[in-house]
CSV table of C-alpha atoms in Angstrom, one decimal:
chain,number,residue,atom,x,y,z
Q,1,MET,CA,-64.8,201.9,62.0
Q,2,SER,CA,-67.3,201.3,64.9
Q,3,THR,CA,-67.9,204.0,67.5
Q,4,ALA,CA,-66.7,203.5,71.1
Q,5,MET,CA,-70.2,203.7,72.5
Q,6,SER,CA,-73.7,204.6,71.4
Q,7,ASP,CA,-75.0,208.1,72.0
Q,8,ASN,CA,-77.5,206.6,74.5
Q,9,GLU,CA,-74.6,204.9,76.4
Q,10,TYR,CA,-72.6,208.1,76.5
Q,11,ARG,CA,-75.6,210.1,77.8
Q,12,GLU,CA,-76.3,207.4,80.4
Q,13,ASN,CA,-72.7,207.5,81.7
Q,14,LYS,CA,-72.7,211.2,81.9
Q,15,PHE,CA,-76.0,211.4,83.7
Q,16,PHE,CA,-75.1,208.7,86.2
Q,17,SER,CA,-71.6,210.2,86.8
Q,18,ILE,CA,-73.2,213.6,87.5
Q,19,PHE,CA,-76.2,212.3,89.5
Q,20,GLY,CA,-74.3,209.5,91.2
Q,21,SER,CA,-74.9,207.3,94.3
Q,22,VAL,CA,-75.2,209.1,97.6
Q,23,PRO,CA,-74.5,206.7,100.4
Q,24,GLU,CA,-73.9,209.4,103.0
Q,25,PRO,CA,-75.5,210.5,105.3
Q,26,GLY,CA,-76.2,207.0,106.6
Q,27,PHE,CA,-79.7,205.4,106.6
Q,28,ASP,CA,-80.1,205.8,110.4
Q,29,THR,CA,-79.2,209.5,110.6
Q,30,ALA,CA,-81.8,212.2,111.2
Q,31,GLU,CA,-80.7,213.9,108.0
Q,32,GLU,CA,-81.7,210.9,106.0
Q,33,GLN,CA,-84.6,209.5,108.0
Q,34,ILE,CA,-86.7,212.7,108.4
Q,35,PRO,CA,-87.0,213.6,104.7
Q,36,VAL,CA,-87.5,210.0,103.6
Q,37,TRP,CA,-89.3,208.3,106.5
Q,38,GLY,CA,-90.9,211.2,108.2
Q,39,ARG,CA,-89.3,210.6,111.6
Q,40,HIS,CA,-86.0,209.7,113.1
Q,41,TRP,CA,-86.9,206.0,113.9
Q,42,GLY,CA,-85.3,203.6,116.2
Q,43,CYS,CA,-83.7,203.0,119.5
Q,44,SER,CA,-80.0,202.7,120.6
Q,45,ASN,CA,-80.7,202.2,124.3
Q,46,ASP,CA,-83.4,201.2,126.7
Q,47,VAL,CA,-83.7,204.3,128.9
Q,48,GLY,CA,-83.6,207.4,126.6
Q,49,LYS,CA,-86.7,209.6,126.5
Q,50,LEU,CA,-89.4,207.4,124.9
Q,51,ARG,CA,-91.0,209.1,121.9
Q,52,ALA,CA,-93.0,206.3,120.2
Q,53,VAL,CA,-94.1,202.8,121.2
Q,54,LEU,CA,-96.1,200.0,119.5
Q,55,MET,CA,-98.9,198.5,121.6
Q,56,HIS,CA,-102.1,196.4,121.2
Q,57,ARG,CA,-105.3,196.9,123.2
Q,58,PRO,CA,-106.6,193.4,124.1
Q,59,GLY,CA,-109.8,192.4,122.3
Q,60,ASP,CA,-111.8,189.5,121.0
Q,61,GLU,CA,-108.7,187.4,120.4
Q,62,LEU,CA,-108.9,186.4,124.1
Q,63,SER,CA,-112.1,184.4,123.3
Q,64,VAL,CA,-109.9,181.5,122.3
Q,65,VAL,CA,-109.3,180.9,126.1
Q,66,GLU,CA,-111.7,178.3,127.3
Q,67,ASN,CA,-112.4,177.0,130.8
Q,68,LYS,CA,-109.9,174.1,130.5
Q,69,PRO,CA,-107.9,174.0,133.7
Q,70,MET,CA,-104.5,172.5,134.0
Q,71,PRO,CA,-104.8,171.2,137.6
Q,72,GLU,CA,-101.2,170.0,138.0
Q,73,ILE,CA,-99.7,173.4,137.3
Q,74,GLY,CA,-102.6,175.9,137.7
Q,75,GLY,CA,-104.0,178.1,135.0
Q,76,PHE,CA,-105.7,177.1,131.8
Q,77,GLY,CA,-104.6,175.6,128.4
Q,78,ASP,CA,-105.1,173.3,125.5
Q,79,PRO,CA,-101.8,171.7,124.4
Q,80,GLU,CA,-103.5,170.4,121.3
Q,81,LYS,CA,-104.6,173.8,120.1
Q,82,GLY,CA,-101.5,175.5,121.6
Q,83,TRP,CA,-103.1,178.3,123.7
Q,84,TYR,CA,-102.4,178.8,127.4
Q,85,TRP,CA,-103.4,181.3,130.1
Q,86,MET,CA,-101.1,181.3,133.2
Q,87,GLY,CA,-103.5,183.0,135.6
Q,88,ARG,CA,-105.4,181.0,138.1
Q,89,THR,CA,-108.6,182.8,137.1
Q,90,MET,CA,-110.0,183.2,133.6
Q,91,PRO,CA,-109.1,186.4,131.7
Q,92,ASP,CA,-111.3,189.4,132.5
Q,93,LEU,CA,-111.3,191.4,129.2
Q,94,PRO,CA,-113.0,194.6,130.4
Q,95,ALA,CA,-110.6,194.8,133.4
Q,96,MET,CA,-107.6,194.1,131.1
Q,97,GLN,CA,-108.8,196.9,128.7
Q,98,ARG,CA,-109.2,199.3,131.6
Q,99,ALA,CA,-105.6,198.5,132.8
Q,100,HIS,CA,-104.3,198.9,129.3
Q,101,ASP,CA,-106.1,202.2,128.9
Q,102,GLU,CA,-104.6,203.4,132.1
Q,103,PHE,CA,-101.2,202.5,130.9
Q,104,THR,CA,-101.5,204.1,127.4
Q,105,ASN,CA,-103.0,207.3,129.0
Q,106,LEU,CA,-100.0,207.5,131.3
Q,107,LEU,CA,-97.6,207.0,128.4
Q,108,ARG,CA,-99.4,209.8,126.4
Q,109,SER,CA,-99.2,212.1,129.5
Q,110,GLU,CA,-95.4,211.5,129.3
Q,111,GLY,CA,-95.4,212.7,125.7
Q,112,VAL,CA,-95.2,209.2,124.1
Q,113,ASP,CA,-96.8,208.6,120.8
Q,114,VAL,CA,-98.7,205.3,121.3
Q,115,ILE,CA,-99.0,203.5,117.9
Q,116,LEU,CA,-101.6,200.7,118.1
Q,117,VAL,CA,-101.8,197.3,116.3
Q,118,ASP,CA,-105.4,197.6,115.0
Q,119,LYS,CA,-106.5,194.0,115.1
Q,120,ALA,CA,-104.8,190.9,116.4
Q,121,ALA,CA,-104.1,187.8,114.4
Q,122,PRO,CA,-106.8,185.2,114.6
Q,123,GLY,CA,-106.6,183.5,118.0
Q,124,ALA,CA,-103.4,185.4,118.9
Q,125,MET,CA,-104.4,185.9,122.6
Q,126,LYS,CA,-101.0,187.2,123.5
Q,127,GLN,CA,-100.8,189.9,120.9
Q,128,ILE,CA,-101.0,192.5,123.7
Q,129,TYR,CA,-97.3,191.6,124.5
Q,130,THR,CA,-95.9,193.5,121.5
Q,131,ARG,CA,-92.4,193.6,123.0
Q,132,ASP,CA,-91.8,190.1,121.7
Q,133,SER,CA,-92.7,190.7,118.1
Q,134,VAL,CA,-90.7,193.9,117.5
Q,135,ILE,CA,-87.2,195.2,118.4
Q,136,GLY,CA,-86.4,198.8,117.9
Q,137,ILE,CA,-82.9,199.4,116.6
Q,138,PRO,CA,-81.1,202.4,115.1
Q,139,GLY,CA,-83.0,203.4,112.0
Q,140,GLY,CA,-86.1,201.2,112.4
Q,141,ALA,CA,-87.1,197.8,113.7
Q,142,ILE,CA,-86.6,194.1,113.5
Q,143,VAL,CA,-89.8,192.0,113.1
Q,144,THR,CA,-89.1,188.8,115.1
Q,145,ARG,CA,-90.5,185.2,114.8
Q,146,LEU,CA,-92.4,184.1,117.8
Q,147,ALA,CA,-91.4,180.8,119.3
Q,148,ARG,CA,-94.6,179.2,120.6
Q,149,ARG,CA,-97.5,178.0,118.4
Q,150,VAL,CA,-100.1,180.3,120.0
Q,151,ARG,CA,-98.0,183.3,119.2
Q,152,ARG,CA,-97.1,182.4,115.6
Q,153,GLY,CA,-99.0,184.9,113.4
Q,154,GLU,CA,-98.6,188.0,115.6
Q,155,GLU,CA,-95.9,189.1,113.1
Q,156,LEU,CA,-98.3,190.0,110.3
Q,157,PRO,CA,-100.5,192.6,112.2
Q,158,VAL,CA,-97.3,194.1,113.6
Q,159,THR,CA,-95.7,194.4,110.2
Q,160,ARG,CA,-98.8,196.1,108.9
Q,161,ALA,CA,-98.8,198.5,111.9
Q,162,LEU,CA,-95.2,199.4,111.3
Q,163,ALA,CA,-95.8,200.0,107.6
Q,164,LYS,CA,-98.8,202.1,108.3
Q,165,ALA,CA,-96.8,204.2,110.8
Q,166,GLY,CA,-93.9,204.5,108.3
Q,167,CYS,CA,-91.3,202.7,110.4
Q,168,PRO,CA,-88.6,201.0,108.4
Q,169,ILE,CA,-88.3,197.3,108.9
Q,170,LEU,CA,-84.6,196.6,108.8
Q,171,GLY,CA,-84.8,192.8,109.3
Q,172,THR,CA,-87.1,189.9,109.8
Q,173,ILE,CA,-86.3,186.6,111.6
Q,174,HIS,CA,-86.9,183.8,109.2
Q,175,GLY,CA,-86.1,180.1,108.4
Q,176,SER,CA,-86.0,177.9,111.5
Q,177,ALA,CA,-85.0,180.8,113.7
Q,178,VAL,CA,-87.1,182.0,116.6
Q,179,PHE,CA,-86.4,185.1,118.7
Q,180,GLU,CA,-88.7,187.1,121.0
Q,181,GLY,CA,-88.0,190.7,121.9
Q,182,GLY,CA,-88.4,190.1,125.6
Q,183,GLY,CA,-85.1,188.2,125.2
Q,184,PHE,CA,-83.3,191.3,124.1
Q,185,ALA,CA,-82.0,194.5,125.9
Q,186,PHE,CA,-79.6,197.3,125.2
Q,187,ILE,CA,-77.0,198.0,127.8
Q,188,ASP,CA,-75.7,201.0,125.9
Q,189,SER,CA,-75.6,202.2,122.3
Q,190,LYS,CA,-72.8,199.8,121.4
Q,191,THR,CA,-73.7,196.8,123.6
Q,192,ALA,CA,-76.8,194.6,123.8
Q,193,VAL,CA,-77.6,191.4,125.6
Q,194,CYS,CA,-79.9,188.5,124.6
Q,195,THR,CA,-81.0,185.2,126.1
Q,196,VAL,CA,-80.3,181.9,124.5
Q,197,SER,CA,-83.4,180.0,125.5
Q,198,ILE,CA,-86.5,178.0,124.3
Q,199,ALA,CA,-87.8,181.4,122.9
Q,200,CYS,CA,-84.5,182.6,121.4
Q,201,ASN,CA,-82.8,179.7,119.7
Q,202,PRO,CA,-79.2,179.8,118.4
Q,203,GLU,CA,-80.2,180.5,114.8
Q,204,GLY,CA,-82.5,183.4,115.9
Q,205,VAL,CA,-79.6,184.8,118.0
Q,206,ARG,CA,-77.3,184.5,115.0
Q,207,GLN,CA,-79.7,186.4,112.8
Q,208,VAL,CA,-80.2,189.2,115.3
Q,209,GLU,CA,-76.4,189.4,115.9
Q,210,SER,CA,-75.8,189.7,112.1
Q,211,ILE,CA,-78.2,192.7,111.9
Q,212,LEU,CA,-76.7,194.4,114.9
Q,213,ALA,CA,-73.1,193.9,113.7
Q,214,GLY,CA,-74.0,196.1,110.7
Q,215,LEU,CA,-74.9,198.8,113.1
Q,216,GLY,CA,-71.7,198.4,115.2
Q,217,VAL,CA,-73.5,196.8,118.2
Q,218,THR,CA,-72.0,193.9,120.1
Q,219,LEU,CA,-74.4,191.2,121.3
Q,220,ILE,CA,-73.7,189.4,124.5
Q,221,LYS,CA,-75.4,186.0,124.8
Q,222,VAL,CA,-76.8,184.8,128.2
Q,223,PRO,CA,-78.0,181.2,128.4
Q,224,MET,CA,-81.1,181.0,130.6
Q,225,PRO,CA,-81.7,178.3,133.2
Q,226,GLY,CA,-84.3,175.7,132.6
Q,227,TYR,CA,-87.4,177.0,130.8
Q,228,ARG,CA,-86.8,180.7,131.6
Q,229,ILE,CA,-87.3,182.5,128.3
Q,230,HIS,CA,-86.7,186.3,128.4
Q,231,ILE,CA,-84.0,188.6,129.8
Q,232,ASP,CA,-86.8,191.1,130.9
Q,233,GLY,CA,-87.7,188.7,133.7
Q,234,SER,CA,-84.2,189.1,135.2
Q,235,PHE,CA,-82.6,192.3,133.9
Q,236,ILE,CA,-84.0,195.7,133.1
Q,237,MET,CA,-82.1,199.0,132.5
Q,238,VAL,CA,-83.8,201.9,134.4
Q,239,ASP,CA,-81.1,204.5,134.1
Q,240,VAL,CA,-78.0,205.1,132.0
Q,241,GLU,CA,-75.8,203.0,134.4
Q,242,THR,CA,-78.5,201.4,136.6
Q,243,ALA,CA,-80.5,198.2,136.2
Q,244,ILE,CA,-82.9,196.2,138.3
Q,245,VAL,CA,-81.8,192.5,138.4
Q,246,ASN,CA,-83.0,189.2,139.8
Q,247,VAL,CA,-79.7,187.6,140.6
Q,248,ASN,CA,-81.4,184.3,141.1
Q,249,GLU,CA,-82.0,184.1,137.3
Q,250,LEU,CA,-78.7,185.5,135.9
Q,251,PRO,CA,-75.5,183.5,135.4
Q,252,TYR,CA,-72.6,184.7,137.4
Q,253,PRO,CA,-70.4,185.6,134.3
Q,254,PHE,CA,-73.1,188.2,133.3
Q,255,ILE,CA,-73.3,189.6,136.8
Q,256,GLU,CA,-69.5,189.8,136.9
Q,257,TYR,CA,-69.6,191.6,133.5
Q,258,LEU,CA,-72.1,194.2,134.7
Q,259,GLU,CA,-70.0,194.8,137.8
Q,260,LYS,CA,-66.9,195.4,135.7
Q,261,ARG,CA,-68.9,197.7,133.5
Q,262,GLY,CA,-69.8,199.8,136.5
Q,263,ILE,CA,-73.6,199.1,136.2
Q,264,LYS,CA,-75.3,199.7,139.5
Q,265,MET,CA,-77.6,196.7,140.2
Q,266,ILE,CA,-80.7,197.1,142.2
Q,267,GLU,CA,-81.5,193.6,143.4
Q,268,LEU,CA,-85.1,192.5,143.4
Q,269,PRO,CA,-86.1,191.5,146.9
Q,270,PRO,CA,-87.4,187.9,147.3
Q,271,GLU,CA,-90.8,189.2,148.6
Q,272,ASP,CA,-91.5,191.1,145.4
Q,273,SER,CA,-93.5,189.9,142.5
Q,274,ALA,CA,-91.4,189.1,139.4
Q,275,MET,CA,-93.5,191.7,137.6
Q,276,SER,CA,-92.0,194.5,139.7
Q,277,LEU,CA,-88.9,194.0,137.6
Q,278,ASN,CA,-91.0,194.0,134.4
Q,279,CYS,CA,-91.1,197.8,134.3
Q,280,LEU,CA,-90.6,200.4,131.6
Q,281,ALA,CA,-88.2,203.4,131.5
Q,282,VAL,CA,-89.8,206.4,129.8
Q,283,ALA,CA,-86.7,208.6,130.4
Q,284,PRO,CA,-83.4,208.1,132.2
Q,285,GLY,CA,-84.2,207.3,135.9
Q,286,ARG,CA,-88.0,207.6,135.3
Q,287,VAL,CA,-89.9,204.3,135.1
Q,288,ILE,CA,-93.5,203.0,135.1
Q,289,MET,CA,-94.0,200.1,137.4
Q,290,HIS,CA,-97.0,198.2,138.8
Q,291,GLY,CA,-98.2,199.2,142.2
Q,292,SER,CA,-97.5,196.1,144.4
Q,293,ARG,CA,-93.8,196.6,144.9
Q,294,SER,CA,-92.4,196.0,148.4
Q,295,LYS,CA,-91.1,198.7,150.7
Q,296,ARG,CA,-87.6,197.3,150.4
Q,297,LEU,CA,-87.6,197.6,146.6
Q,298,ALA,CA,-89.2,201.1,146.9
Q,299,ASP,CA,-86.4,202.2,149.2
Q,300,ARG,CA,-83.7,200.8,146.9
Q,301,LEU,CA,-85.2,202.6,143.9
Q,302,ASP,CA,-85.4,205.8,145.9
Q,303,ALA,CA,-81.8,205.5,147.1
Q,304,ALA,CA,-80.7,205.1,143.4
Q,305,GLY,CA,-82.6,208.2,142.4
Q,306,ILE,CA,-85.2,206.4,140.3
Q,307,THR,CA,-88.6,208.1,140.0
Q,308,VAL,CA,-91.4,205.6,139.8
Q,309,LEU,CA,-94.8,206.2,138.2
Q,310,THR,CA,-97.4,203.6,139.2
Q,311,CYS,CA,-99.8,201.8,136.9
Q,312,ASN,CA,-102.2,199.0,138.1
Q,313,TYR,CA,-101.6,196.2,135.7
Q,314,GLU,CA,-102.3,193.0,137.6
Q,315,THR,CA,-105.2,191.8,135.4
Q,316,VAL,CA,-102.9,191.8,132.3
Q,317,GLU,CA,-100.0,190.2,134.3
Q,318,LEU,CA,-102.2,187.1,134.8
Q,319,GLY,CA,-101.5,186.3,131.2
Q,320,GLY,CA,-97.8,186.0,131.8
Q,321,GLY,CA,-96.5,189.5,130.8
Q,322,GLY,CA,-96.3,192.9,132.4
Q,323,LEU,CA,-95.8,196.6,131.5
Q,324,HIS,CA,-92.5,196.0,129.8
Q,325,CYS,CA,-93.9,193.1,127.7
Q,326,SER,CA,-96.8,195.2,126.5
Q,327,THR,CA,-94.6,197.8,124.9
Q,328,ALA,CA,-92.3,197.8,121.8
Q,329,PRO,CA,-90.3,201.0,121.8
Q,330,LEU,CA,-89.8,202.4,118.3
Q,331,ILE,CA,-88.2,205.7,119.0
Q,332,ARG,CA,-86.0,206.8,121.9
Q,333,ASP,CA,-83.7,209.7,122.4
Q,334,PRO,CA,-79.9,208.9,122.6
Q,335,VAL,CA,-78.3,209.1,126.0
C-alpha cells in the first residue's frame, strides 16, 4: 500500500502552513514599507508636506542644442534630430545651474530630501523636467514613457535613481502608450485627474488608470485643447481645497466638477506668465513660485491664505518648463 505523501511533502505542508503567506499589512503601509524599503514612500496628494523629491541638475546634455533658429515660431530646433528649445535665446547653462541650485537649496531649507538623477540620458536636454518621467503614488512610483522623441530615454536614468534611492517602482508605462507626469495631478487621496493629449494618449491613460484602480483612486480624464499637453499648465493644487487655475485652458465640465467639489479656484490673471501657475506646494498652503507674478495674482493668493516663497527660475523656464516641471515628488505626508 502506497503512502499518502512522502515525508518531504508532509514536512513542506507543515512548514508552509505554519509559516504562511502574510498579505497584511498592505504594501503601501508604513508598517510594511519602513522595514522592507527603508522609508514610507509615495504620495496620495499634491499638497501634503513634501519629504522627498527627484530632480536633475542641468548639465552637458544641453550641448545638443545648436543655433538653429525656427523663424516662423521663434526658438530653436531640429525636427530631423528631434530636439527643440522654446526660448528665443540659446540656453545659458551656468545661469540655469544657478537657478536650479537656488531651487534645490530652498527645498532643502524646507526640510525636503532632494534626490538627484546623476547623469542625463545622451542628448536628453529636457531631463531637468523630472516631473514628466515619474509619478509618485501610494507605496512608490510609476515610471512613465515620454511622448516626444527628444525625451525618449529619460526613463532609464530615472529608473536607476529610484532604484539607488530604494523607491519601489509600482508600474511602468509600456507598449504604444505614452504618458507624461505633468499631465497628472491628485485632487485628493481618492481622486486624480489627467489630461488626454498628444503627451498622454488613451493607452497611456488606460495603463495609469489601471494602476490607480488597484489603489482605490479614481482617475478623471480631461481632454486638452489643441496641442496643449499637461494639466500643470492649467490646474495646480496649492492647498487641501484650493487650486490655481487657468480657466482659458480647462473644459467647462471640469471647472463645474471642481465647483461642485467645493474646490476654491484662484484664477490666473491674463497679465501673468503661464509659469506663475507652474508652482510647487511644499506643504498645505505653502508654495514655491517664480518671482514675476502680478500684483493681482499676489493679492488673490494672499486673500486665500497662501504663503509664497520666491525662486528666480526664468532661465530654466525658457526651455518650456518651470518649478513644478522640475520636481517629481516621491514622498508627501497625508492631508
